C-alpha positions as semicolon CSV with decimal commas, in nm:
position;residue;x (nm);y (nm);z (nm)
1;M;0,892;4,243;-5,071
2;C;0,600;4,043;-5,089
3;E;0,378;4,229;-5,357
4;E;0,042;4,173;-5,125
5;C;0,105;4,254;-4,724
6;Y;0,446;4,483;-4,827
7;S;0,671;4,246;-4,579
8;Y;0,988;4,131;-4,604
9;Q;0,950;3,972;-4,277
10;N;0,669;3,645;-4,348
11;R;0,587;3,601;-4,038
12;I;0,648;3,921;-3,826
13;T;0,306;4,043;-3,688
14;P;0,140;3,950;-3,489
15;L;0,340;4,268;-3,349
16;I;0,181;4,277;-2,937
17;N;0,044;3,908;-2,828
18;P;0,094;3,763;-3,091
19;K;-0,027;3,392;-2,931
20;E;-0,365;3,578;-2,775
21;C;-0,427;3,782;-3,141
22;L;-0,412;3,514;-3,304
23;Q;-0,605;3,266;-3,127
24;K;-0,883;3,580;-3,067
25;H;-0,915;3,802;-3,338
26;T;-0,982;3,707;-3,735
27;Q;-0,673;3,735;-3,962
28;Y;-0,660;3,848;-4,261
29;I;-0,383;3,557;-4,411
30;C;-0,109;3,666;-4,689
31;G;-0,197;3,462;-5,051
32;T;0,132;3,518;-5,106
33;C;0,327;3,438;-4,801
34;G;0,092;3,348;-4,540
35;R;0,185;3,659;-4,242
36;C;-0,123;3,730;-4,037
37;I;-0,239;4,019;-4,021
38;C;-0,493;4,098;-3,682
39;I;-0,763;4,308;-3,910
40;E;-1,054;4,267;-3,605
41;K;-1,208;4,601;-3,473
42;D;-1,103;4,638;-3,197
43;S;-1,484;4,653;-2,876
44;Q;-1,343;4,964;-2,723
45;R;-1,267;5,205;-2,980
46;G;-1,481;4,970;-3,266
47;V;-1,225;4,990;-3,602
48;Q;-0,968;4,782;-3,751
49;R;-0,608;4,791;-3,579
50;W;-0,550;5,033;-3,899
51;N;-0,724;5,282;-3,801
52;F;-0,436;5,333;-3,442
53;P;-0,158;5,570;-3,509
54;F;0,166;5,414;-3,539
55;R;0,509;5,498;-3,414
56;S;0,660;5,397;-3,762
57;L;0,650;5,393;-4,052
58;E;0,788;5,068;-4,107
59;I;0,478;4,865;-3,892
60;A;0,234;5,090;-4,034
61;K;0,337;4,947;-4,382
62;L;0,272;4,564;-4,132
63;Y;-0,113;4,674;-4,175
64;L;-0,162;4,919;-4,492
65;R;-0,249;4,571;-4,691
66;T;-0,545;4,552;-4,450
67;A;-0,676;4,839;-4,506
68;D;-0,643;4,859;-4,901
69;Y;-0,834;4,508;-4,875
70;T;-1,103;4,665;-4,641
71;M;-1,135;4,988;-4,848
72;K;-1,073;4,808;-5,135
73;K;-0,867;5,055;-5,271
74;S;-0,530;5,226;-5,239
75;C;-0,489;5,381;-4,915
76;G;-0,185;5,535;-4,800
77;I;0,019;5,605;-4,497
78;Y;0,036;5,978;-4,414
79;E;0,304;6,161;-4,137
80;I;0,135;6,350;-3,869
81;I;0,277;6,585;-3,572
82;N;0,133;6,675;-3,246
83;K;0,196;7,002;-3,139
84;K;0,480;6,927;-2,908
85;G;0,681;6,790;-3,226
86;R;0,600;6,391;-3,210
87;K;0,602;6,261;-3,490
88;S;0,305;5,966;-3,559
89;Y;0,230;5,740;-3,948
90;K;-0,212;5,697;-4,018
91;I;-0,340;5,555;-4,268
92;F;-0,649;5,687;-4,448
93;A;-0,817;5,557;-4,778
94;S;-0,816;5,904;-4,921
95;Q;-0,691;6,227;-4,870
96;N;-1,007;6,393;-4,777
97;D;-1,041;6,153;-4,483
98;L;-0,672;6,300;-4,346
99;K;-0,832;6,645;-4,384
100;L;-1,099;6,532;-4,214
101;Y;-0,935;6,390;-3,912
102;L;-0,699;6,728;-3,869
103;E;-1,011;6,927;-3,844
104;K;-1,113;6,719;-3,578
105;Y;-0,777;6,763;-3,407
106;K;-0,695;7,067;-3,428
107;D;-0,337;6,997;-3,220
108;K;-0,224;6,748;-3,578
109;I;-0,056;6,888;-3,818
110;C;0,098;6,709;-4,228
111;L;0,369;6,916;-4,376
112;K;0,319;6,715;-4,713
113;M;-0,087;6,629;-4,712
114;E;0,065;6,295;-4,970
115;P;0,065;5,974;-4,831
116;I;0,444;5,888;-4,759
117;F;0,421;5,599;-4,853
118;S;0,116;5,388;-5,075
119;V;0,079;5,113;-5,333
120;N;0,010;5,240;-5,717
121;Q;-0,296;5,015;-5,712
122;Y;-0,532;4,855;-5,600
123;Q;-0,510;4,473;-5,611
124;E;-0,697;4,125;-5,522
125;Y;-0,499;3,762;-5,453
126;P;-0,658;3,502;-5,559
127;H;-0,476;3,251;-5,154
128;T;-0,651;3,566;-4,919
129;E;-0,829;3,495;-4,638
130;V;-0,966;3,625;-4,420
131;R;-1,097;3,393;-4,086
132;K;-1,007;3,275;-3,776
133;L;-0,660;3,060;-3,742
134;T;-0,721;2,680;-3,622
135;L;-0,471;2,555;-3,276
136;D;-0,307;2,429;-3,516
137;E;-0,200;2,650;-3,739
138;I;-0,160;2,892;-3,450
139;Q;0,140;2,691;-3,300
140;H;0,224;2,585;-3,626
141;Y;0,282;3,009;-3,666
142;L;0,424;3,082;-3,363
143;K;0,706;2,838;-3,438
144;E;0,825;2,972;-3,788
145;R;0,809;3,323;-3,605
146;L;1,113;3,160;-3,422
């Protein structure tokens, strides 16, 4: 597992429309393994990708580093359950942020009220970049995904 971006696969992201995401969105480029992670704000919701609910813990882990980097602290992934019993996984910067979310969405609960995954301490990495990729970088990255 990459110590910086918490992934076992250095070309797994972007998951949805990878070419379009790499072309149009700002990427967090892991300084350790080179994995690109979308750090762009969603134009409709006004939040970054890491603020969205994820359908699995594994997918949430792929975006956790962008939350840590944005907030400059160790964030956590929490398991959220809606009133129908459906689980999702959300990243929060703090337990207080989780509580505010649950107050707003009364149909959701978090049984443990503790992160099911987080890193012990936030750390900066010297070779990390946050920027849009060049066309050559996009082509090279996509070839390596195969």
